[in-house]
Amino acid sequence: MTQNQGLFPSIGSAAAQTDLLSETEPINGKTEEKATQEIESLCMECGQQGMTRLLLTSIPFFRELVVMSFRCEHCGAKNNEIQSAGTIRPEGTVYTARILARSDLDRQIVRSPSCEIVIPEYALTLPPSQRGQLTTIEGLIRDVITDLSMDQPLRRIQDEDGYNKIEALLDKLKPIIGEDEEIDDQPVSKASMKDIPMPTFTLRLDDPAGNSFIEFVGSMEDPKWNMRTYPRSLEQNVLLGLISADDAAANAAAGKQLNEDEGLGGGDSGVNEEIFVFQGSCSSCGHPLDTLMKKVNIPYFKDVLIMSTSCDRCGYRDNEVKSGGAISEQGKRITLKVEDREDLSRDILKSDSAGLMVPEIDLVLAHGTLGGRFTTLEGILEQVYEELTEKVFTGDSAAGEDRVPFEAFLRKLKEVKNAERPFTLIIDDPLANSYVQNLYAPDPDPNMTVELYDRSWDQNEELGLNDIKVENYAEDEADEVEKDKVEK
């Protein structure tokens, strides 16, 4: 993509070319206008008049942007930022890029004021800023190092503990741009051109407004690049100014009253079940936390138990789904033919005893993989993709011989999760506790078949069912006691 000017045009070269042209210079009998508009602006540093240049441009597969650059010839002050020239997207976006080689540092980034940037390997989170930014991943890392290093001498005296933590983070970030690099006003060489090892990391942009972007390489099938959308919460809509705080409070009260009146989310009786709270400790940091559990009824299926755990100390989160009914006498195999994106919105309950297969791309998940999940088809495929990319693009496997064929497999998986090709989803659950939404319920779904089968002895043994006896167990216990007396 970096070589394709039509896909991501070079804004810098376009702006430099306009400086060679005069606004009134005739070219081919016509007056050629500059691509940038120049406006005199007040410099906030020295109070003199500087120049602001505006460039209207667009990024293919993204949106229109306004790039603004200010420079004061009197004091040398410079500033630049970007603003979206389009509308706010109906959904938020999350872009994820795996930075595995120095060439990945040249990927361009569009960061809007509402965007949060996360590097999970370093537990680094950059909150939304006051202005937009157009830069590269290398430029972002340099800015972080510069900002964190700015007050370190003073921080060393006033807050030694904070100084040590920030210094430890800087020691991890500096090898990305080169350990021999000094962050100052002197010209520096590009980190992507250096022939030294670089730690791998993950860069994630979470923007509720959907106005941020990470460049992909080649095409959107880039295995190191991923994008997903999500519906904004009411709080995010308030922060973006899409709804007033008063309206949000009124809508929340109305929704709560509606749930109480209709009994939404309850069990078979339709009554809103109580949320149970269990006290425990975080498996990550050991801090006390609460686990919430609620009983929910899935229409045309059965009751399930949804459990959620969240730690406010370290941010650890986990959720799991368990069946709330009896053990089925037979197993269940669900086969779904997925033909378009509408099928990706189907609700799916995958129990912790179910296996998942997509034969077209040779994807097989053993029974119990990913645990119990209540999500959509798109959500479960997204989770599989994220889990696999984390495994193959980190650690020793990042440079292994199997990486090339695995990248080809990830491209196929991305096509499947985006419904760019038809595929078949098979969920095999020996306990029959899994469910795929029937869009035609209560009538049969023409794209889905449900097959019941008798479990084998090995399956019952693996599930521990062969040793379970729920009838006349008291008689067996009495026989064993009598037998012991006889032997004595």
Tab-separated table of C-alpha atoms in Angstrom:
chain	number	residue	atom	x	y	z
A	1	MET	CA	0.000	0.000	0.000
A	2	THR	CA	2.861	2.380	0.708
A	3	GLN	CA	3.914	2.099	-2.943
A	4	ASN	CA	0.422	2.615	-4.347
A	5	GLN	CA	-0.109	6.348	-4.676
A	6	GLY	CA	-3.705	5.794	-5.821
A	7	LEU	CA	-4.548	3.871	-2.669
A	8	PHE	CA	-2.842	6.205	-0.174
A	9	PRO	CA	-1.629	9.383	-1.923
A	10	SER	CA	1.479	11.102	-0.589
A	11	ILE	CA	0.153	14.247	1.054
A	12	GLY	CA	3.658	15.630	1.622
A	13	SER	CA	4.658	15.406	-2.038
A	14	ALA	CA	1.378	17.029	-3.136
A	15	ALA	CA	1.901	19.934	-0.715
A	16	ALA	CA	5.551	20.380	-1.750
A	17	GLN	CA	4.591	20.467	-5.438
A	18	THR	CA	2.137	23.337	-4.920
A	19	ASP	CA	4.924	25.534	-3.503
A	20	LEU	CA	6.554	25.472	-6.952
A	21	LEU	CA	3.462	26.884	-8.608
A	22	SER	CA	2.181	30.436	-8.597
A	23	GLU	CA	-1.498	30.980	-8.038
A	24	THR	CA	-1.685	33.145	-11.189
A	25	GLU	CA	0.818	31.228	-13.325
A	26	PRO	CA	-0.924	30.101	-16.522
A	27	ILE	CA	-0.477	26.444	-17.399
A	28	ASN	CA	-1.866	25.285	-20.757
A	29	GLY	CA	-3.779	28.533	-20.987
A	30	LYS	CA	-5.408	28.029	-17.582
A	31	THR	CA	-4.600	29.269	-14.116
A	32	GLU	CA	-3.375	26.433	-11.892
A	33	GLU	CA	-4.455	26.779	-8.301
A	34	LYS	CA	-2.537	25.376	-5.378
A	35	ALA	CA	-3.903	22.299	-3.709
A	36	THR	CA	-3.384	23.957	-0.343
A	37	GLN	CA	-5.174	27.010	0.950
A	38	GLU	CA	-3.058	29.511	2.905
A	39	ILE	CA	-4.504	31.591	5.722
A	40	GLU	CA	-2.643	34.060	7.945
A	41	SER	CA	-3.000	33.077	11.610
A	42	LEU	CA	-1.858	34.443	14.932
A	43	CYS	CA	1.135	32.654	16.443
A	44	MET	CA	0.410	31.802	20.083
A	45	GLU	CA	4.143	31.718	20.897
A	46	CYS	CA	5.355	35.155	19.785
A	47	GLY	CA	2.152	37.046	18.889
A	48	GLN	CA	3.209	37.606	15.264
A	49	GLN	CA	1.384	36.496	12.139
A	50	GLY	CA	2.130	32.982	10.909
A	51	MET	CA	0.773	30.923	8.024
A	52	THR	CA	-1.718	28.053	8.183
A	53	ARG	CA	-1.984	25.722	5.193
A	54	LEU	CA	-5.070	23.570	4.622
A	55	LEU	CA	-5.035	20.517	2.372
A	56	LEU	CA	-8.254	18.721	1.444
A	57	THR	CA	-7.569	15.077	0.662
A	58	SER	CA	-9.126	11.638	0.874
A	59	ILE	CA	-7.820	8.219	1.897
A	60	PRO	CA	-9.228	5.317	-0.151
A	61	PHE	CA	-11.082	2.695	1.917
A	62	PHE	CA	-11.341	5.348	4.657
A	63	ARG	CA	-12.721	8.889	4.297
A	64	GLU	CA	-12.075	12.561	3.520
A	65	LEU	CA	-9.663	14.557	5.702
A	66	VAL	CA	-8.532	18.121	6.232
A	67	VAL	CA	-4.796	18.336	6.953
A	68	MET	CA	-3.736	21.578	8.683
A	69	SER	CA	-0.165	22.795	9.099
A	70	PHE	CA	0.925	26.006	10.881
A	71	ARG	CA	4.363	27.648	10.804
A	72	CYS	CA	5.590	30.977	12.150
A	73	GLU	CA	8.551	32.477	10.276
A	74	HIS	CA	9.309	34.794	13.193
A	75	CYS	CA	9.896	32.290	16.007
A	76	GLY	CA	9.916	28.970	14.143
A	77	ALA	CA	6.870	27.558	15.970
A	78	LYS	CA	5.222	24.664	14.118
A	79	ASN	CA	2.044	22.683	14.600
A	80	ASN	CA	-0.043	20.274	12.549
A	81	GLU	CA	-3.253	18.333	13.017
A	82	ILE	CA	-6.048	16.702	11.051
A	83	GLN	CA	-9.821	16.787	11.165
A	84	SER	CA	-12.358	14.497	9.582
A	85	ALA	CA	-14.278	16.086	6.715
A	86	GLY	CA	-17.001	13.430	6.738
A	87	THR	CA	-19.805	12.437	9.042
A	88	ILE	CA	-19.444	10.397	12.208
A	89	ARG	CA	-19.793	6.718	11.426
A	90	PRO	CA	-22.864	4.878	12.753
A	91	GLU	CA	-20.556	2.478	14.648
A	92	GLY	CA	-17.254	2.638	16.469
A	93	THR	CA	-14.169	0.951	15.001
A	94	VAL	CA	-11.221	-0.964	16.433
A	95	TYR	CA	-8.099	-1.309	14.267
A	96	THR	CA	-5.419	-3.800	15.289
A	97	ALA	CA	-1.969	-4.160	13.723
A	98	ARG	CA	0.760	-6.669	14.632
A	99	ILE	CA	4.145	-4.962	14.417
A	100	LEU	CA	6.558	-7.807	13.673
A	101	ALA	CA	9.233	-6.199	11.474
A	102	ARG	CA	10.825	-2.769	11.156
A	103	SER	CA	9.029	-2.225	7.851
A	104	ASP	CA	5.744	-2.219	9.811
A	105	LEU	CA	6.868	0.978	11.568
A	106	ASP	CA	6.185	2.858	8.310
A	107	ARG	CA	2.448	2.150	8.458
A	108	GLN	CA	0.552	5.423	8.530
A	109	ILE	CA	-1.909	6.234	11.315
A	110	VAL	CA	-4.884	8.578	11.356
A	111	ARG	CA	-5.760	9.383	14.959
A	112	SER	CA	-8.894	11.379	15.683
A	113	PRO	CA	-9.423	13.348	18.929
A	114	SER	CA	-11.768	10.624	20.241
A	115	CYS	CA	-9.348	7.742	19.598
A	116	GLU	CA	-7.740	5.664	22.363
A	117	ILE	CA	-4.457	3.899	21.541
A	118	VAL	CA	-3.407	0.734	23.379
A	119	ILE	CA	-0.171	-1.295	23.284
A	120	PRO	CA	-1.139	-4.272	25.479
A	121	GLU	CA	2.364	-5.804	25.670
A	122	TYR	CA	3.592	-2.735	27.576
A	123	ALA	CA	0.298	-2.017	29.406
A	124	LEU	CA	0.420	1.397	27.667
A	125	THR	CA	-2.808	3.312	27.010
A	126	LEU	CA	-2.948	6.728	25.338
A	127	PRO	CA	-6.309	8.400	26.134
A	128	PRO	CA	-8.190	10.560	23.616
A	129	SER	CA	-6.291	13.762	22.827
A	130	GLN	CA	-7.332	17.339	22.090
A	131	ARG	CA	-6.420	17.216	18.394
A	132	GLY	CA	-6.176	14.775	15.504
A	133	GLN	CA	-2.880	13.444	14.232
A	134	LEU	CA	-1.529	12.041	10.966
A	135	THR	CA	1.703	10.136	11.549
A	136	THR	CA	3.347	6.728	11.315
A	137	ILE	CA	3.765	4.044	13.953
A	138	GLU	CA	7.398	5.085	14.305
A	139	GLY	CA	6.358	8.709	14.746
A	140	LEU	CA	3.825	7.715	17.395
A	141	ILE	CA	6.448	5.775	19.384
A	142	ARG	CA	8.890	8.707	19.143
A	143	ASP	CA	6.231	11.106	20.417
A	144	VAL	CA	5.488	8.816	23.361
A	145	ILE	CA	9.184	8.569	24.266
A	146	THR	CA	9.644	12.327	23.950
A	147	ASP	CA	6.615	13.148	26.103
A	148	LEU	CA	7.501	10.637	28.818
A	149	SER	CA	11.159	11.728	28.913
A	150	MET	CA	10.361	15.433	29.189
A	151	ASP	CA	9.916	15.696	32.982
A	152	GLN	CA	11.977	12.699	34.049
A	153	PRO	CA	14.782	14.712	35.775
A	154	LEU	CA	12.233	16.586	37.900
A	155	ARG	CA	10.159	13.456	38.474
A	156	ARG	CA	13.260	11.659	39.762
A	157	ILE	CA	13.413	14.129	42.654
A	158	GLN	CA	9.711	14.570	43.389
A	159	ASP	CA	8.354	11.061	42.696
A	160	GLU	CA	11.037	8.401	42.569
A	161	ASP	CA	8.556	5.533	42.306
A	162	GLY	CA	6.847	7.129	39.290
A	163	TYR	CA	10.254	7.854	37.774
A	164	ASN	CA	11.310	4.208	38.021
A	165	LYS	CA	8.082	2.947	36.422
A	166	ILE	CA	8.309	5.380	33.513
A	167	GLU	CA	12.012	4.647	33.058
A	168	ALA	CA	11.215	0.912	32.845
A	169	LEU	CA	8.643	1.647	30.133
A	170	LEU	CA	11.115	3.844	28.233
A	171	ASP	CA	13.693	1.047	28.331
A	172	LYS	CA	11.158	-1.170	26.549
A	173	LEU	CA	10.155	1.439	23.938
A	174	LYS	CA	13.619	2.711	22.954
A	175	PRO	CA	14.749	-0.563	21.283
A	176	ILE	CA	11.850	-0.125	18.840
A	177	ILE	CA	13.435	3.002	17.327
A	178	GLY	CA	17.028	1.996	18.121
A	179	GLU	CA	18.857	1.948	21.436
A	180	ASP	CA	21.577	4.299	20.179
A	181	GLU	CA	18.986	6.918	19.233
A	182	GLU	CA	18.835	10.180	21.144
A	183	ILE	CA	15.522	11.988	21.166
A	184	ASP	CA	16.330	15.632	20.469
A	185	ASP	CA	16.048	18.225	17.709
A	186	GLN	CA	18.833	16.685	15.616
A	187	PRO	CA	17.939	14.803	12.410
A	188	VAL	CA	17.505	11.086	13.057
A	189	SER	CA	17.505	8.110	10.739
A	190	LYS	CA	14.394	6.066	10.165
A	191	ALA	CA	14.014	3.181	12.566
A	192	SER	CA	12.634	1.012	9.756
A	193	MET	CA	15.994	1.230	7.931
A	194	LYS	CA	18.076	-0.102	10.811
A	195	ASP	CA	19.372	-3.647	10.752
A	196	ILE	CA	19.000	-4.439	14.447
A	197	PRO	CA	16.510	-6.653	16.329
A	198	MET	CA	13.195	-5.106	17.318
A	199	PRO	CA	10.693	-6.318	19.936
A	200	THR	CA	7.311	-7.213	18.470
A	201	PHE	CA	4.147	-5.596	19.778
A	202	THR	CA	0.485	-4.981	19.017
A	203	LEU	CA	-1.026	-1.568	18.264
A	204	ARG	CA	-4.769	-1.102	18.776
A	205	LEU	CA	-6.823	1.999	17.879
A	206	ASP	CA	-10.274	2.188	19.489
A	207	ASP	CA	-12.357	5.086	18.167
A	208	PRO	CA	-16.081	5.371	19.035
A	209	ALA	CA	-16.483	7.963	16.238
A	210	GLY	CA	-14.936	5.637	13.625
A	211	ASN	CA	-12.646	8.399	12.325
A	212	SER	CA	-9.277	6.693	12.980
A	213	PHE	CA	-7.319	4.378	10.712
A	214	ILE	CA	-4.214	2.159	10.472
A	215	GLU	CA	-2.695	1.551	7.053
A	216	PHE	CA	-2.783	-1.991	5.725
A	217	VAL	CA	-0.161	-3.478	3.399
A	218	GLY	CA	-1.189	-4.745	-0.024
A	219	SER	CA	-4.905	-5.178	0.622
A	220	MET	CA	-7.400	-5.598	3.417
A	221	GLU	CA	-6.439	-9.291	3.468
A	222	ASP	CA	-3.218	-8.271	5.269
A	223	PRO	CA	-2.868	-10.940	8.035
A	224	LYS	CA	-1.168	-8.460	10.378
A	225	TRP	CA	-4.080	-6.001	10.101
A	226	ASN	CA	-7.617	-6.292	11.372
A	227	MET	CA	-10.663	-4.049	11.697
A	228	ARG	CA	-13.920	-4.631	13.528
A	229	THR	CA	-16.910	-2.433	14.288
A	230	TYR	CA	-19.076	-2.253	17.387
A	231	PRO	CA	-22.223	-0.369	18.432
A	232	ARG	CA	-21.545	2.682	20.579
A	233	SER	CA	-22.787	2.775	24.128
A	234	LEU	CA	-25.049	5.531	25.441
A	235	GLU	CA	-22.127	7.023	27.367
A	236	GLN	CA	-19.992	7.190	24.213
A	237	ASN	CA	-22.778	8.927	22.307
A	238	VAL	CA	-22.939	11.524	25.077
A	239	LEU	CA	-19.150	12.082	24.960
A	240	LEU	CA	-19.294	12.536	21.172
A	241	GLY	CA	-22.106	15.071	21.497
A	242	LEU	CA	-24.593	12.930	19.569
A	243	ILE	CA	-27.062	13.017	22.435
A	244	SER	CA	-27.389	15.345	25.399
A	245	ALA	CA	-26.813	14.143	28.942
A	246	ASP	CA	-30.413	14.955	29.897
A	247	ASP	CA	-31.802	12.888	27.014
A	248	ALA	CA	-29.441	10.028	27.923
A	249	ALA	CA	-30.706	9.996	31.516
A	250	ALA	CA	-34.323	10.025	30.313
A	251	ASN	CA	-33.690	7.163	27.852
A	252	ALA	CA	-31.948	5.107	30.537
A	253	ALA	CA	-34.869	5.583	32.932
A	254	ALA	CA	-37.371	4.660	30.216
A	255	GLY	CA	-35.404	1.533	29.296
A	256	LYS	CA	-35.202	0.443	32.931
A	257	GLN	CA	-38.949	0.886	33.372
A	258	LEU	CA	-39.576	-1.085	30.158
A	259	ASN	CA	-37.494	-3.996	31.407
A	260	GLU	CA	-39.345	-4.008	34.713
A	261	ASP	CA	-42.737	-3.931	33.005
A	262	GLU	CA	-42.058	-6.622	30.397
A	263	GLY	CA	-39.759	-8.833	32.439
A	264	LEU	CA	-37.046	-8.921	29.768
A	265	GLY	CA	-34.067	-11.213	30.277
A	266	GLY	CA	-35.821	-13.567	32.673
A	267	GLY	CA	-36.249	-17.303	32.778
A	268	ASP	CA	-39.142	-19.449	31.596
A	269	SER	CA	-41.613	-17.535	33.763
A	270	GLY	CA	-40.723	-14.239	32.049
A	271	VAL	CA	-39.795	-12.613	35.359
A	272	ASN	CA	-36.506	-10.728	35.530
A	273	GLU	CA	-34.281	-13.101	37.482
A	274	GLU	CA	-32.111	-11.909	40.322
A	275	ILE	CA	-28.433	-11.239	39.687
A	276	PHE	CA	-26.321	-13.281	42.101
A	277	VAL	CA	-22.998	-11.934	43.355
A	278	PHE	CA	-20.143	-14.209	44.460
A	279	GLN	CA	-17.083	-12.779	46.170
A	280	GLY	CA	-13.665	-14.044	45.130
A	281	SER	CA	-10.172	-12.958	44.154
A	282	CYS	CA	-8.707	-11.980	40.776
A	283	SER	CA	-6.702	-14.773	39.143
A	284	SER	CA	-4.387	-12.159	37.644
A	285	CYS	CA	-3.523	-9.800	40.518
A	286	GLY	CA	-5.172	-11.431	43.564
A	287	HIS	CA	-7.300	-8.350	44.315
A	288	PRO	CA	-10.801	-9.051	45.747
A	289	LEU	CA	-13.576	-8.902	43.158
A	290	ASP	CA	-17.183	-9.947	42.550
A	291	THR	CA	-18.439	-12.501	40.022
A	292	LEU	CA	-21.952	-11.819	38.714
A	293	MET	CA	-24.295	-14.596	37.607
A	294	LYS	CA	-27.691	-14.317	35.935
A	295	LYS	CA	-30.189	-16.787	34.535
A	296	VAL	CA	-31.376	-15.979	30.984
A	297	ASN	CA	-33.899	-17.782	28.809
A	298	ILE	CA	-33.099	-18.280	25.109
A	299	PRO	CA	-36.325	-18.630	23.077
A	300	TYR	CA	-36.843	-22.061	21.474
A	301	PHE	CA	-33.899	-23.423	23.478
A	302	LYS	CA	-33.458	-23.498	27.261
A	303	ASP	CA	-32.289	-21.511	30.294
A	304	VAL	CA	-28.595	-20.640	30.517
A	305	LEU	CA	-26.415	-19.131	33.232
A	306	ILE	CA	-24.226	-16.158	32.245
A	307	MET	CA	-21.278	-15.408	34.540
A	308	SER	CA	-19.144	-12.292	34.329
A	309	THR	CA	-15.976	-11.326	36.189
A	310	SER	CA	-14.248	-7.932	36.047
A	311	CYS	CA	-11.328	-6.612	38.112
A	312	ASP	CA	-11.206	-2.849	38.625
A	313	ARG	CA	-7.590	-3.066	39.805
A	314	CYS	CA	-5.772	-4.692	36.843
A	315	GLY	CA	-8.532	-4.665	34.192
A	316	TYR	CA	-8.854	-8.465	33.951
A	317	ARG	CA	-12.197	-9.543	32.494
A	318	ASP	CA	-13.787	-12.905	31.819
A	319	ASN	CA	-17.226	-14.244	31.016
A	320	GLU	CA	-18.625	-17.722	30.622
A	321	VAL	CA	-21.907	-19.404	29.773
A	322	LYS	CA	-23.229	-22.596	31.386
A	323	SER	CA	-26.325	-24.631	30.647
A	324	GLY	CA	-29.075	-24.298	33.227
A	325	GLY	CA	-30.907	-27.526	32.342
A	326	ALA	CA	-30.448	-31.256	32.708
A	327	ILE	CA	-27.941	-33.325	30.744
A	328	SER	CA	-29.394	-34.333	27.382
A	329	GLU	CA	-29.728	-38.010	26.527
A	330	GLN	CA	-28.314	-37.384	23.034
A	331	GLY	CA	-25.688	-35.194	21.433
A	332	LYS	CA	-26.432	-32.478	18.880
A	333	ARG	CA	-24.737	-31.494	15.619
A	334	ILE	CA	-25.715	-28.138	14.050
A	335	THR	CA	-24.783	-27.420	10.417
A	336	LEU	CA	-25.270	-23.886	9.083
A	337	LYS	CA	-24.752	-22.764	5.483
A	338	VAL	CA	-23.514	-19.150	5.606
A	339	GLU	CA	-24.163	-17.256	2.368
A	340	ASP	CA	-24.124	-13.532	3.236
A	341	ARG	CA	-23.360	-11.052	6.013
A	342	GLU	CA	-26.882	-11.339	7.414
A	343	ASP	CA	-26.003	-14.808	8.695
A	344	LEU	CA	-23.101	-13.327	10.693
A	345	SER	CA	-25.595	-11.607	12.994
A	346	ARG	CA	-27.122	-14.893	14.201
A	347	ASP	CA	-26.901	-15.459	17.947
A	348	ILE	CA	-24.740	-18.418	18.953
A	349	LEU	CA	-24.420	-20.217	22.247
A	350	LYS	CA	-21.301	-22.375	22.209
A	351	SER	CA	-21.013	-24.473	25.338
A	352	ASP	CA	-17.692	-25.476	26.875
A	353	SER	CA	-18.220	-29.051	25.610
A	354	ALA	CA	-18.787	-28.107	21.941
A	355	GLY	CA	-16.389	-28.311	19.002
A	356	LEU	CA	-16.467	-26.012	15.966
A	357	MET	CA	-15.500	-26.683	12.342
A	358	VAL	CA	-15.356	-24.754	9.054
A	359	PRO	CA	-14.464	-27.427	6.442
A	360	GLU	CA	-13.819	-24.963	3.576
A	361	ILE	CA	-10.710	-23.571	5.292
A	362	ASP	CA	-9.811	-26.676	7.361
A	363	LEU	CA	-10.586	-24.924	10.639
A	364	VAL	CA	-11.183	-27.362	13.500
A	365	LEU	CA	-11.585	-26.342	17.140
A	366	ALA	CA	-11.519	-29.229	19.592
A	367	HIS	CA	-14.243	-29.693	22.174
A	368	GLY	CA	-13.874	-27.150	24.948
A	369	THR	CA	-11.795	-24.624	22.971
A	370	LEU	CA	-12.659	-20.998	23.878
A	371	GLY	CA	-14.878	-22.251	26.728
A	372	GLY	CA	-18.553	-21.302	26.849
A	373	ARG	CA	-19.569	-18.263	24.784
A	374	PHE	CA	-22.874	-16.510	24.078
A	375	THR	CA	-22.243	-14.175	21.158
A	376	THR	CA	-22.923	-13.848	17.412
A	377	LEU	CA	-21.421	-15.840	14.570
A	378	GLU	CA	-19.311	-12.804	13.643
A	379	GLY	CA	-18.193	-12.427	17.256
A	380	ILE	CA	-17.030	-16.017	17.674
A	381	LEU	CA	-15.133	-15.974	14.351
A	382	GLU	CA	-13.542	-12.673	15.369
A	383	GLN	CA	-12.401	-14.221	18.646
A	384	VAL	CA	-10.940	-17.242	16.848
A	385	TYR	CA	-9.049	-14.916	14.502
A	386	GLU	CA	-7.651	-12.811	17.345
A	387	GLU	CA	-6.620	-15.869	19.357
A	388	LEU	CA	-4.789	-17.418	16.392
A	389	THR	CA	-3.001	-14.199	15.391
A	390	GLU	CA	-1.778	-13.713	18.943
A	391	LYS	CA	-0.348	-17.231	18.955
A	392	VAL	CA	1.397	-17.131	15.567
A	393	PHE	CA	2.671	-13.541	15.653
A	394	THR	CA	4.238	-13.632	19.114
A	395	GLY	CA	7.076	-15.552	20.706
A	396	ASP	CA	9.227	-18.066	18.849
A	397	SER	CA	6.513	-18.863	16.321
A	398	ALA	CA	6.762	-15.339	14.840
A	399	ALA	CA	9.889	-16.337	12.867
A	400	GLY	CA	9.116	-20.042	12.313
A	401	GLU	CA	9.025	-21.879	8.990
A	402	ASP	CA	5.266	-22.466	9.285
A	403	ARG	CA	4.502	-18.759	9.414
A	404	VAL	CA	3.955	-18.324	5.636
A	405	PRO	CA	1.297	-21.064	5.259
A	406	PHE	CA	-0.318	-19.911	8.490
A	407	GLU	CA	-0.579	-16.361	7.116
A	408	ALA	CA	-2.352	-17.817	4.066
A	409	PHE	CA	-4.740	-19.621	6.424
A	410	LEU	CA	-5.420	-16.366	8.298
A	411	ARG	CA	-6.290	-14.653	5.011
A	412	LYS	CA	-8.888	-17.349	4.345
A	413	LEU	CA	-10.213	-16.996	7.899
A	414	LYS	CA	-10.542	-13.233	7.424
A	415	GLU	CA	-12.554	-13.816	4.239
A	416	VAL	CA	-14.823	-16.165	6.169
A	417	LYS	CA	-15.407	-13.852	9.124
A	418	ASN	CA	-16.224	-11.009	6.709
A	419	ALA	CA	-18.610	-13.277	4.711
A	420	GLU	CA	-16.616	-12.639	1.533
A	421	ARG	CA	-17.039	-16.305	0.594
A	422	PRO	CA	-19.756	-18.856	1.446
A	423	PHE	CA	-18.831	-21.417	4.075
A	424	THR	CA	-20.271	-24.091	6.338
A	425	LEU	CA	-20.273	-23.867	10.128
A	426	ILE	CA	-20.539	-27.125	12.083
A	427	ILE	CA	-21.008	-27.171	15.866
A	428	ASP	CA	-20.813	-30.609	17.458
A	429	ASP	CA	-21.884	-30.759	21.106
A	430	PRO	CA	-22.119	-34.162	22.848
A	431	LEU	CA	-24.192	-32.565	25.648
A	432	ALA	CA	-26.547	-30.721	23.242
A	433	ASN	CA	-26.053	-27.467	25.152
A	434	SER	CA	-25.173	-25.353	22.079
A	435	TYR	CA	-27.528	-23.237	20.008
A	436	VAL	CA	-27.587	-21.294	16.725
A	437	GLN	CA	-30.379	-18.785	16.154
A	438	ASN	CA	-33.101	-19.855	13.723
A	439	LEU	CA	-34.092	-16.778	11.699
A	440	TYR	CA	-37.327	-18.477	10.617
A	441	ALA	CA	-38.437	-19.748	14.052
A	442	PRO	CA	-40.723	-21.483	14.798
A	443	ASP	CA	-40.544	-22.726	11.160
A	444	PRO	CA	-37.498	-24.740	9.994
A	445	ASP	CA	-34.474	-22.780	8.758
A	446	PRO	CA	-33.607	-23.814	5.161
A	447	ASN	CA	-29.908	-23.027	5.713
A	448	MET	CA	-29.561	-24.937	8.983
A	449	THR	CA	-29.879	-28.583	9.908
A	450	VAL	CA	-29.951	-29.970	13.455
A	451	GLU	CA	-29.027	-33.606	13.967
A	452	LEU	CA	-29.398	-35.575	17.195
A	453	TYR	CA	-27.169	-38.607	17.713
A	454	ASP	CA	-26.407	-41.157	20.413
A	455	ARG	CA	-23.158	-40.555	22.264
A	456	SER	CA	-20.490	-43.215	22.114
A	457	TRP	CA	-19.142	-44.950	25.217
A	458	ASP	CA	-15.867	-43.019	24.859
A	459	GLN	CA	-17.733	-39.706	24.779
A	460	ASN	CA	-19.702	-40.618	27.904
A	461	GLU	CA	-16.464	-41.690	29.589
A	462	GLU	CA	-14.762	-38.402	28.718
A	463	LEU	CA	-17.737	-36.471	30.077
A	464	GLY	CA	-17.832	-38.593	33.235
A	465	LEU	CA	-21.339	-39.908	32.521
A	466	ASN	CA	-20.567	-43.611	32.720
A	467	ASP	CA	-19.972	-43.409	36.475
A	468	ILE	CA	-23.071	-41.340	37.225
A	469	LYS	CA	-26.061	-43.148	38.703
A	470	VAL	CA	-29.087	-41.118	39.750
A	471	GLU	CA	-31.529	-43.985	40.457
A	472	ASN	CA	-31.426	-46.685	43.183
A	473	TYR	CA	-27.989	-45.540	44.304
A	474	ALA	CA	-29.035	-46.041	47.956
A	475	GLU	CA	-29.645	-49.753	47.278
A	476	ASP	CA	-26.155	-50.175	45.859
A	477	GLU	CA	-24.683	-48.538	48.916
A	478	ALA	CA	-26.648	-50.901	51.188
A	479	ASP	CA	-25.435	-53.905	49.154
A	480	GLU	CA	-21.839	-52.785	49.546
A	481	VAL	CA	-22.240	-52.443	53.332
A	482	GLU	CA	-23.788	-55.944	53.561
A	483	LYS	CA	-20.970	-57.347	51.438
A	484	ASP	CA	-18.375	-55.831	53.754
A	485	LYS	CA	-20.053	-57.434	56.784
A	486	VAL	CA	-20.010	-60.835	55.126
A	487	GLU	CA	-16.326	-60.535	54.274
A	488	LYS	CA	-15.479	-59.591	57.854
